[in-house]
Amino acid sequence: MEDTTLATALVRLAQLVSRVYAEVGKEFELTPQQTQLLCMLLGGSTGMTDMSRALGLERSSMTGLVDRAERRGVVARVRDQRDRRAACIELTEQGKEIAYAAHRKVTEHVEKLIGDIAPDDRERLEHLVWTIVGTPAPRS
């Protein structure tokens, strides 16, 4: 029997979005995780620990991801102004160009997935997703 629970639907949605990151990443010769990293850094410099949590990566995996992105020239490590022992990650100029382009393509792909959902349903879904994510909805 097919499992049709909301949790299963959300897992399938997460898998679908992961595939979008993979497809877009290929266009820029990035891994899906590198693509996510760059898109997330569009919000500004972020601490390694915070980024590790956001991406669901262990510390060593996060370090490797940032090492590879740094060698590629798309991110740089900088000292955290609040805690000089900690490092933050920020986009380089090249990284910003790629991140904006990748984010635009990811968004376009996801918009196609959303399709013709009615405006009221779309608004409700948006509210519910932000509630699930646990952060306030960005202001338009």
PDB file of C-alpha atoms in Angstrom:
ATOM      1  CA  MET A   1       0.000   0.000   0.000  1.00  0.00           C
ATOM      2  CA  GLU A   2       1.301   3.464  -0.927  1.00  0.00           C
ATOM      3  CA  ASP A   3       2.203   5.706   2.007  1.00  0.00           C
ATOM      4  CA  THR A   4       0.420   9.039   1.487  1.00  0.00           C
ATOM      5  CA  THR A   5       1.241  10.854   4.694  1.00  0.00           C
ATOM      6  CA  LEU A   6       2.287  14.483   4.785  1.00  0.00           C
ATOM      7  CA  ALA A   7       5.723  13.441   6.051  1.00  0.00           C
ATOM      8  CA  THR A   8       6.204  11.194   3.026  1.00  0.00           C
ATOM      9  CA  ALA A   9       5.111  14.001   0.710  1.00  0.00           C
ATOM     10  CA  LEU A  10       7.604  16.381   2.344  1.00  0.00           C
ATOM     11  CA  VAL A  11      10.407  13.818   2.020  1.00  0.00           C
ATOM     12  CA  ARG A  12       9.610  13.444  -1.676  1.00  0.00           C
ATOM     13  CA  LEU A  13       9.557  17.218  -2.063  1.00  0.00           C
ATOM     14  CA  ALA A  14      12.974  17.456  -0.383  1.00  0.00           C
ATOM     15  CA  GLN A  15      14.302  14.833  -2.800  1.00  0.00           C
ATOM     16  CA  LEU A  16      12.888  16.779  -5.722  1.00  0.00           C
ATOM     17  CA  VAL A  17      14.530  20.009  -4.563  1.00  0.00           C
ATOM     18  CA  SER A  18      17.813  18.132  -4.048  1.00  0.00           C
ATOM     19  CA  ARG A  19      17.613  17.032  -7.684  1.00  0.00           C
ATOM     20  CA  VAL A  20      17.105  20.657  -8.705  1.00  0.00           C
ATOM     21  CA  TYR A  21      20.314  21.619  -6.873  1.00  0.00           C
ATOM     22  CA  ALA A  22      22.105  18.740  -8.613  1.00  0.00           C
ATOM     23  CA  GLU A  23      20.871  19.779 -12.076  1.00  0.00           C
ATOM     24  CA  VAL A  24      21.713  23.446 -11.566  1.00  0.00           C
ATOM     25  CA  GLY A  25      25.071  22.553 -10.026  1.00  0.00           C
ATOM     26  CA  LYS A  26      26.067  20.628 -13.153  1.00  0.00           C
ATOM     27  CA  GLU A  27      25.590  23.788 -15.215  1.00  0.00           C
ATOM     28  CA  PHE A  28      28.167  25.548 -13.042  1.00  0.00           C
ATOM     29  CA  GLU A  29      30.418  22.514 -12.488  1.00  0.00           C
ATOM     30  CA  LEU A  30      29.405  22.430  -8.815  1.00  0.00           C
ATOM     31  CA  THR A  31      28.247  19.613  -6.587  1.00  0.00           C
ATOM     32  CA  PRO A  32      24.711  19.894  -5.199  1.00  0.00           C
ATOM     33  CA  GLN A  33      26.141  20.795  -1.775  1.00  0.00           C
ATOM     34  CA  GLN A  34      28.413  23.465  -3.254  1.00  0.00           C
ATOM     35  CA  THR A  35      25.396  24.928  -5.029  1.00  0.00           C
ATOM     36  CA  GLN A  36      23.422  24.996  -1.775  1.00  0.00           C
ATOM     37  CA  LEU A  37      26.389  26.539   0.036  1.00  0.00           C
ATOM     38  CA  LEU A  38      26.727  29.355  -2.474  1.00  0.00           C
ATOM     39  CA  CYS A  39      22.997  30.056  -2.515  1.00  0.00           C
ATOM     40  CA  MET A  40      22.879  30.160   1.281  1.00  0.00           C
ATOM     41  CA  LEU A  41      25.844  32.530   1.431  1.00  0.00           C
ATOM     42  CA  LEU A  42      23.908  35.098  -0.598  1.00  0.00           C
ATOM     43  CA  GLY A  43      22.507  36.105   2.802  1.00  0.00           C
ATOM     44  CA  GLY A  44      25.978  37.179   3.909  1.00  0.00           C
ATOM     45  CA  SER A  45      29.007  35.857   5.711  1.00  0.00           C
ATOM     46  CA  THR A  46      28.149  32.851   7.889  1.00  0.00           C
ATOM     47  CA  GLY A  47      29.990  30.953  10.586  1.00  0.00           C
ATOM     48  CA  MET A  48      31.195  27.445   9.833  1.00  0.00           C
ATOM     49  CA  THR A  49      29.143  25.983  12.695  1.00  0.00           C
ATOM     50  CA  ASP A  50      25.928  27.707  11.584  1.00  0.00           C
ATOM     51  CA  MET A  51      26.465  26.645   7.982  1.00  0.00           C
ATOM     52  CA  SER A  52      27.243  23.096   9.070  1.00  0.00           C
ATOM     53  CA  ARG A  53      23.918  22.964  10.927  1.00  0.00           C
ATOM     54  CA  ALA A  54      22.017  24.519   8.032  1.00  0.00           C
ATOM     55  CA  LEU A  55      23.395  21.987   5.554  1.00  0.00           C
ATOM     56  CA  GLY A  56      23.168  19.067   7.978  1.00  0.00           C
ATOM     57  CA  LEU A  57      26.869  18.257   7.689  1.00  0.00           C
ATOM     58  CA  GLU A  58      29.363  17.007  10.232  1.00  0.00           C
ATOM     59  CA  ARG A  59      32.216  19.363  10.992  1.00  0.00           C
ATOM     60  CA  SER A  60      34.769  17.403   8.933  1.00  0.00           C
ATOM     61  CA  SER A  61      32.436  17.234   5.931  1.00  0.00           C
ATOM     62  CA  MET A  62      31.777  20.970   6.179  1.00  0.00           C
ATOM     63  CA  THR A  63      35.516  21.653   6.308  1.00  0.00           C
ATOM     64  CA  GLY A  64      36.048  19.540   3.184  1.00  0.00           C
ATOM     65  CA  LEU A  65      33.191  21.263   1.366  1.00  0.00           C
ATOM     66  CA  VAL A  66      34.591  24.702   2.159  1.00  0.00           C
ATOM     67  CA  ASP A  67      38.150  23.600   1.289  1.00  0.00           C
ATOM     68  CA  ARG A  68      37.025  22.503  -2.185  1.00  0.00           C
ATOM     69  CA  ALA A  69      34.936  25.661  -2.723  1.00  0.00           C
ATOM     70  CA  GLU A  70      37.864  27.793  -1.568  1.00  0.00           C
ATOM     71  CA  ARG A  71      40.222  26.062  -4.028  1.00  0.00           C
ATOM     72  CA  ARG A  72      37.652  26.757  -6.732  1.00  0.00           C
ATOM     73  CA  GLY A  73      37.819  30.436  -5.779  1.00  0.00           C
ATOM     74  CA  VAL A  74      34.136  30.878  -4.932  1.00  0.00           C
ATOM     75  CA  VAL A  75      34.365  31.267  -1.144  1.00  0.00           C
ATOM     76  CA  ALA A  76      36.899  32.585   1.334  1.00  0.00           C
ATOM     77  CA  ARG A  77      37.355  32.035   5.045  1.00  0.00           C
ATOM     78  CA  VAL A  78      37.480  35.191   7.136  1.00  0.00           C
ATOM     79  CA  ARG A  79      37.877  35.705  10.864  1.00  0.00           C
ATOM     80  CA  ASP A  80      34.650  36.130  12.774  1.00  0.00           C
ATOM     81  CA  GLN A  81      34.623  39.684  14.142  1.00  0.00           C
ATOM     82  CA  ARG A  82      32.793  38.538  17.293  1.00  0.00           C
ATOM     83  CA  ASP A  83      35.069  35.549  17.995  1.00  0.00           C
ATOM     84  CA  ARG A  84      38.541  35.764  16.492  1.00  0.00           C
ATOM     85  CA  ARG A  85      39.054  32.016  17.051  1.00  0.00           C
ATOM     86  CA  ALA A  86      36.197  31.186  14.694  1.00  0.00           C
ATOM     87  CA  ALA A  87      36.060  31.407  10.916  1.00  0.00           C
ATOM     88  CA  CYS A  88      33.229  32.642   8.756  1.00  0.00           C
ATOM     89  CA  ILE A  89      32.653  31.799   5.121  1.00  0.00           C
ATOM     90  CA  GLU A  90      31.862  34.445   2.551  1.00  0.00           C
ATOM     91  CA  LEU A  91      31.466  34.569  -1.189  1.00  0.00           C
ATOM     92  CA  THR A  92      34.282  35.893  -3.361  1.00  0.00           C
ATOM     93  CA  GLU A  93      33.377  38.154  -6.290  1.00  0.00           C
ATOM     94  CA  GLN A  94      33.426  35.124  -8.600  1.00  0.00           C
ATOM     95  CA  GLY A  95      31.373  33.223  -6.031  1.00  0.00           C
ATOM     96  CA  LYS A  96      28.760  36.001  -5.920  1.00  0.00           C
ATOM     97  CA  GLU A  97      28.344  35.907  -9.691  1.00  0.00           C
ATOM     98  CA  ILE A  98      27.911  32.135  -9.700  1.00  0.00           C
ATOM     99  CA  ALA A  99      25.700  32.175  -6.585  1.00  0.00           C
ATOM    100  CA  TYR A 100      23.289  34.753  -8.014  1.00  0.00           C
ATOM    101  CA  ALA A 101      23.069  32.888 -11.321  1.00  0.00           C
ATOM    102  CA  ALA A 102      22.638  29.497  -9.621  1.00  0.00           C
ATOM    103  CA  HIS A 103      20.038  30.856  -7.198  1.00  0.00           C
ATOM    104  CA  ARG A 104      18.076  32.354 -10.079  1.00  0.00           C
ATOM    105  CA  LYS A 105      18.108  28.991 -11.907  1.00  0.00           C
ATOM    106  CA  VAL A 106      17.167  27.023  -8.769  1.00  0.00           C
ATOM    107  CA  THR A 107      14.275  29.417  -8.184  1.00  0.00           C
ATOM    108  CA  GLU A 108      13.139  29.115 -11.816  1.00  0.00           C
ATOM    109  CA  HIS A 109      13.174  25.310 -11.599  1.00  0.00           C
ATOM    110  CA  VAL A 110      11.227  25.323  -8.332  1.00  0.00           C
ATOM    111  CA  GLU A 111       8.705  27.823  -9.741  1.00  0.00           C
ATOM    112  CA  LYS A 112       8.076  25.345 -12.587  1.00  0.00           C
ATOM    113  CA  LEU A 113       7.500  22.594 -10.021  1.00  0.00           C
ATOM    114  CA  ILE A 114       4.970  24.772  -8.210  1.00  0.00           C
ATOM    115  CA  GLY A 115       3.133  25.176 -11.478  1.00  0.00           C
ATOM    116  CA  ASP A 116      -0.379  26.520 -11.478  1.00  0.00           C
ATOM    117  CA  ILE A 117      -1.170  26.314  -7.785  1.00  0.00           C
ATOM    118  CA  ALA A 118      -3.992  28.767  -7.055  1.00  0.00           C
ATOM    119  CA  PRO A 119      -2.837  32.003  -5.370  1.00  0.00           C
ATOM    120  CA  ASP A 120      -4.712  31.275  -2.106  1.00  0.00           C
ATOM    121  CA  ASP A 121      -3.278  27.752  -1.921  1.00  0.00           C
ATOM    122  CA  ARG A 122       0.173  29.073  -2.758  1.00  0.00           C
ATOM    123  CA  GLU A 123      -0.033  31.646   0.038  1.00  0.00           C
ATOM    124  CA  ARG A 124      -1.174  29.004   2.550  1.00  0.00           C
ATOM    125  CA  LEU A 125       1.567  26.629   1.435  1.00  0.00           C
ATOM    126  CA  GLU A 126       4.187  29.369   1.759  1.00  0.00           C
ATOM    127  CA  HIS A 127       3.029  30.148   5.299  1.00  0.00           C
ATOM    128  CA  LEU A 128       3.053  26.457   6.252  1.00  0.00           C
ATOM    129  CA  VAL A 129       6.519  25.876   4.814  1.00  0.00           C
ATOM    130  CA  TRP A 130       7.968  28.844   6.740  1.00  0.00           C
ATOM    131  CA  THR A 131       6.295  27.474   9.869  1.00  0.00           C
ATOM    132  CA  ILE A 132       7.867  24.052   9.297  1.00  0.00           C
ATOM    133  CA  VAL A 133      11.279  25.599   8.561  1.00  0.00           C
ATOM    134  CA  GLY A 134      11.003  27.516  11.826  1.00  0.00           C
ATOM    135  CA  THR A 135      11.960  30.942  10.604  1.00  0.00           C
ATOM    136  CA  PRO A 136       9.860  33.998   9.898  1.00  0.00           C
ATOM    137  CA  ALA A 137       8.848  34.489   6.276  1.00  0.00           C
ATOM    138  CA  PRO A 138      11.014  37.044   4.497  1.00  0.00           C
ATOM    139  CA  ARG A 139       9.293  40.328   3.833  1.00  0.00           C
ATOM    140  CA  SER A 140       8.601  41.085   0.199  1.00  0.00           C
TER     141      SER A 140
END
